[in-house]
Short mmCIF file of C-alpha atoms in Angstrom, two decimals:
data_model
loop_
_atom_site.label_atom_id
_atom_site.label_comp_id
_atom_site.label_asym_id
_atom_site.label_seq_id
_atom_site.Cartn_x
_atom_site.Cartn_y
_atom_site.Cartn_z
CA MET A 29 13.12 9.51 22.69
CA LYS A 30 9.38 9.71 23.35
CA SER A 31 6.94 8.30 20.83
CA ILE A 32 3.76 6.19 20.86
CA LYS A 33 3.47 2.42 20.99
CA GLU A 34 0.98 1.87 18.19
CA ILE A 35 -1.37 3.53 15.71
CA THR A 36 -4.10 5.43 17.54
CA GLU A 37 -7.29 7.00 16.23
CA HIS A 38 -9.57 9.48 17.99
CA THR A 39 -12.70 11.25 16.73
CA LEU A 40 -13.87 14.68 17.86
CA VAL A 41 -16.99 16.55 16.72
CA ILE A 42 -16.93 20.35 16.83
CA LYS A 43 -19.93 22.32 15.51
CA LYS A 44 -20.99 19.37 13.34
CA SER A 45 -17.54 18.99 11.74
CA GLU A 46 -15.92 15.63 12.41
CA PHE A 47 -12.19 15.63 13.17
CA ILE A 48 -10.45 12.24 13.08
CA CYS A 49 -6.93 12.30 14.50
CA THR A 50 -4.73 9.37 13.43
CA LEU A 51 -1.33 9.06 15.11
CA ILE A 52 1.20 6.72 13.51
CA PRO A 53 4.59 5.76 15.00
CA LEU A 54 7.23 5.63 12.26
CA ASN A 55 11.01 5.18 12.42
CA ASP A 56 11.84 5.10 8.69
CA GLU A 57 12.02 8.45 6.88
CA ASN A 58 11.72 6.61 3.55
CA LYS A 59 8.20 5.44 4.43
CA ILE A 60 6.73 8.86 5.25
CA ASN A 61 5.09 9.50 1.88
CA GLU A 62 3.84 5.92 1.58
CA THR A 63 2.25 6.08 5.03
CA ILE A 64 0.60 9.44 4.43
CA GLY A 65 -0.60 8.29 1.02
CA PHE A 66 -2.34 5.29 2.58
CA TYR A 67 -4.41 7.46 4.92
CA LYS A 68 -5.17 10.04 2.24
CA GLU A 69 -6.59 7.22 0.15
CA LYS A 70 -8.47 5.81 3.14
CA TYR A 71 -10.11 9.19 3.77
CA LYS A 72 -10.19 10.44 0.18
CA ASP A 73 -13.82 11.55 0.60
CA ALA A 74 -12.89 13.90 3.48
CA THR A 75 -12.83 17.68 3.13
CA HIS A 76 -9.25 17.93 4.44
CA ASN A 77 -6.43 15.61 5.51
CA CYS A 78 -4.04 17.84 7.44
CA ILE A 79 -0.60 16.56 8.35
CA ALA A 80 2.23 17.12 10.79
CA TYR A 81 5.19 14.86 11.37
CA LEU A 82 8.54 14.54 13.11
CA VAL A 83 10.37 11.50 11.73
CA GLY A 84 14.14 11.20 12.07
CA THR A 85 15.59 14.48 10.82
CA LYS A 86 12.47 15.45 8.88
CA GLU A 87 9.55 17.58 9.99
CA ARG A 88 6.63 19.06 8.09
CA ALA A 89 3.24 20.70 8.54
CA ASN A 90 0.59 20.77 5.81
CA ASP A 91 -2.82 22.49 5.93
CA ASP A 92 -4.31 20.61 2.95
CA GLY A 93 -6.56 23.47 1.89
CA GLU A 94 -7.39 24.93 5.29
CA PRO A 95 -6.35 28.59 5.75
CA SER A 96 -2.56 28.86 6.08
CA GLY A 97 -1.26 28.12 9.55
CA THR A 98 -4.57 26.94 11.01
CA ALA A 99 -4.07 23.16 10.90
CA GLY A 100 -0.68 21.59 10.21
CA LEU A 101 1.38 24.02 12.26
CA PRO A 102 -0.84 23.84 15.37
CA MET A 103 -0.68 20.04 15.11
CA LEU A 104 3.11 20.13 14.79
CA ASN A 105 3.35 22.44 17.80
CA VAL A 106 1.41 19.91 19.90
CA LEU A 107 3.82 17.13 18.91
CA LYS A 108 6.80 19.32 19.82
CA LYS A 109 5.27 20.45 23.12
CA GLN A 110 4.73 16.80 24.06
CA GLU A 111 8.37 16.14 23.01
CA LEU A 112 7.29 13.34 20.66
CA SER A 113 9.46 12.02 17.82
CA ASN A 114 9.15 9.50 15.00
CA ILE A 115 5.45 10.17 14.71
CA ILE A 116 2.99 11.26 12.03
CA ALA A 117 -0.24 13.05 12.94
CA ILE A 118 -3.06 13.20 10.39
CA VAL A 119 -6.25 15.05 11.25
CA THR A 120 -9.03 14.27 8.80
CA ARG A 121 -11.93 16.74 8.67
CA TYR A 122 -15.42 16.15 7.37
CA PHE A 123 -16.98 19.61 7.10
CA GLY A 124 -20.26 19.90 8.95
CA GLY A 125 -21.53 23.11 7.39
CA THR A 126 -20.48 25.63 10.05
CA LEU A 127 -17.42 27.82 9.49
CA LEU A 128 -15.11 27.88 12.52
CA GLY A 129 -12.98 30.91 11.64
CA THR A 130 -9.21 31.10 11.93
CA GLY A 131 -9.10 30.91 15.73
CA GLY A 132 -11.68 28.15 15.80
CA LEU A 133 -9.72 26.06 13.31
CA ILE A 134 -6.49 26.43 15.27
CA ARG A 135 -8.26 25.36 18.46
CA ALA A 136 -9.97 22.45 16.72
CA TYR A 137 -6.83 20.98 15.15
CA THR A 138 -4.87 21.56 18.34
CA LYS A 139 -7.49 19.87 20.49
CA SER A 140 -7.93 16.98 18.06
CA THR A 141 -4.19 16.23 18.19
CA GLN A 142 -4.04 16.63 21.98
CA GLU A 143 -6.96 14.27 22.49
CA GLY A 144 -5.41 11.74 20.12
CA ILE A 145 -2.21 11.75 22.17
CA LYS A 146 -4.22 11.27 25.38
CA GLU A 147 -5.76 8.15 23.84
CA SER A 148 -2.37 6.73 22.84
CA MET A 149 0.30 5.01 24.92
CA VAL A 150 3.35 7.27 25.08
CA ILE A 151 6.58 5.32 25.53
CA GLU A 152 10.29 6.04 25.86
CA LYS A 153 12.08 4.44 22.92
CA CYS A 154 15.76 3.53 22.78
CA LEU A 155 17.76 2.55 19.71
CA GLY A 156 19.44 -0.76 20.43
CA VAL A 157 21.39 -3.57 18.82
CA MET A 158 20.38 -7.22 19.01
CA LEU A 159 23.23 -9.16 20.59
CA SER A 160 23.64 -12.93 20.87
CA LEU A 161 26.17 -14.36 23.33
CA THR A 162 27.06 -18.06 23.58
CA CYS A 163 29.18 -19.45 26.40
CA ASP A 164 29.66 -22.60 28.50
CA TYR A 165 27.64 -23.33 31.61
CA THR A 166 30.49 -22.36 33.94
CA THR A 167 30.65 -18.88 32.43
CA SER A 168 26.88 -18.38 32.19
CA GLY A 169 26.58 -17.35 35.84
CA LYS A 170 29.04 -14.51 35.31
CA ILE A 171 27.12 -13.40 32.23
CA GLN A 172 23.81 -13.45 34.11
CA TYR A 173 25.36 -11.38 36.90
CA LEU A 174 26.71 -8.87 34.40
CA THR A 175 23.40 -8.47 32.57
CA ALA A 176 21.69 -7.83 35.91
CA THR A 177 24.20 -5.31 37.23
CA GLU A 178 24.47 -3.49 33.87
CA HIS A 179 20.67 -3.56 33.38
CA ILE A 180 20.98 -5.24 29.98
CA PRO A 181 17.62 -6.63 28.79
CA VAL A 182 17.77 -10.39 28.17
CA LEU A 183 15.08 -11.39 25.68
CA ASP A 184 15.66 -15.14 25.79
CA THR A 185 18.05 -17.73 27.22
CA VAL A 186 18.56 -21.01 25.33
CA TYR A 187 20.14 -24.01 27.07
CA THR A 188 21.74 -26.66 24.84
CA ASP A 189 25.33 -27.92 25.00
CA ASN A 190 26.13 -24.29 25.77
CA VAL A 191 24.08 -21.34 26.96
CA THR A 192 22.96 -18.63 24.54
CA PHE A 193 21.72 -15.25 25.74
CA GLU A 194 19.65 -13.14 23.35
CA MET A 195 19.91 -9.49 24.40
CA ILE A 196 19.28 -5.96 23.26
CA VAL A 197 21.88 -3.32 24.08
CA PRO A 198 21.65 0.48 23.63
CA VAL A 199 23.54 1.30 20.45
CA GLU A 200 25.91 3.70 22.19
CA GLU A 201 26.88 1.07 24.78
CA VAL A 202 27.59 -1.89 22.48
CA GLY A 203 31.38 -1.48 22.46
CA SER A 204 31.77 -1.23 26.24
CA VAL A 205 29.29 -4.06 26.87
CA GLU A 206 31.08 -6.39 24.45
CA LYS A 207 34.36 -5.65 26.22
CA LYS A 208 32.86 -6.46 29.64
CA PHE A 209 31.40 -9.74 28.36
CA MET A 210 34.72 -10.82 26.90
CA GLU A 211 36.54 -9.95 30.12
CA ALA A 212 33.98 -11.85 32.21
CA SER A 213 34.27 -14.92 29.99
CA MET A 214 38.07 -14.63 29.67
CA GLY A 215 37.62 -14.31 25.92
CA LYS A 216 35.69 -17.56 25.55
CA ALA A 217 32.23 -16.16 24.80
CA VAL A 218 31.08 -15.96 21.19
CA LEU A 219 29.32 -12.71 20.37
CA GLU A 220 27.18 -12.00 17.32
CA LYS A 221 25.68 -8.60 16.57
CA GLY A 222 22.31 -8.39 14.85
CA GLU A 223 20.19 -5.56 13.52
CA GLU A 224 19.51 -2.20 15.09
CA THR A 225 15.98 -1.76 16.38
CA TYR A 226 13.98 0.52 18.64
CA TYR A 227 12.81 -0.92 21.93
CA ALA A 228 11.02 0.13 25.11
CA GLU A 229 10.07 -1.27 28.48
CA ILE A 230 6.27 -1.57 28.65
CA ASP A 231 4.55 -2.98 31.73
CA GLY A 232 7.82 -4.46 32.91
CA LYS A 233 8.52 -6.24 29.62
CA ILE A 234 10.81 -5.37 26.73
CA SER A 235 9.07 -4.72 23.42
CA TYR A 236 11.17 -4.16 20.33
CA ASP A 237 10.85 -3.38 16.62
CA LEU A 238 8.56 -0.51 17.63
#
């Protein structure tokens, strides 16, 4: 799933009207209205706050007073064309006194969203499960080998009386990975599953809770 790493803002001026595109990554459908409300309050003095989002199973386009189909839908189409998910786009307009016409508005909101995406860092997100594995030192070499060959991201390794590996595993692979770990350790490893979270590899490092 493609999304963006962090909140991004980009400003574009077209015929004296200021268009501020804010892109917000969001995984929780229940926080859509709260997030949009925050930015509407932030830019409550603006002429329009037009919205498009694709979050989980929900999608919406809203023109916020612009002529129907000239703002929200073009913004949503940009998000879909870029194959982005779990993202909210808000384009705030401060009217500069010059009417743009229907075609001009569509081009303006499209370009504003496109430029905002160019300014952001697009990443490939995976839904994973935090997994903690504890084993003895003799078994730890087998576990390290398995994480390397299976390309399982190890977030931390803690050495005490035993060795504990903190990992993140794609949600659809948890069952098979747990089985392989138990086979490698001859049933001696202790596995604990944590929360589900989105993660991505960025500059060679694993970032999670994105």
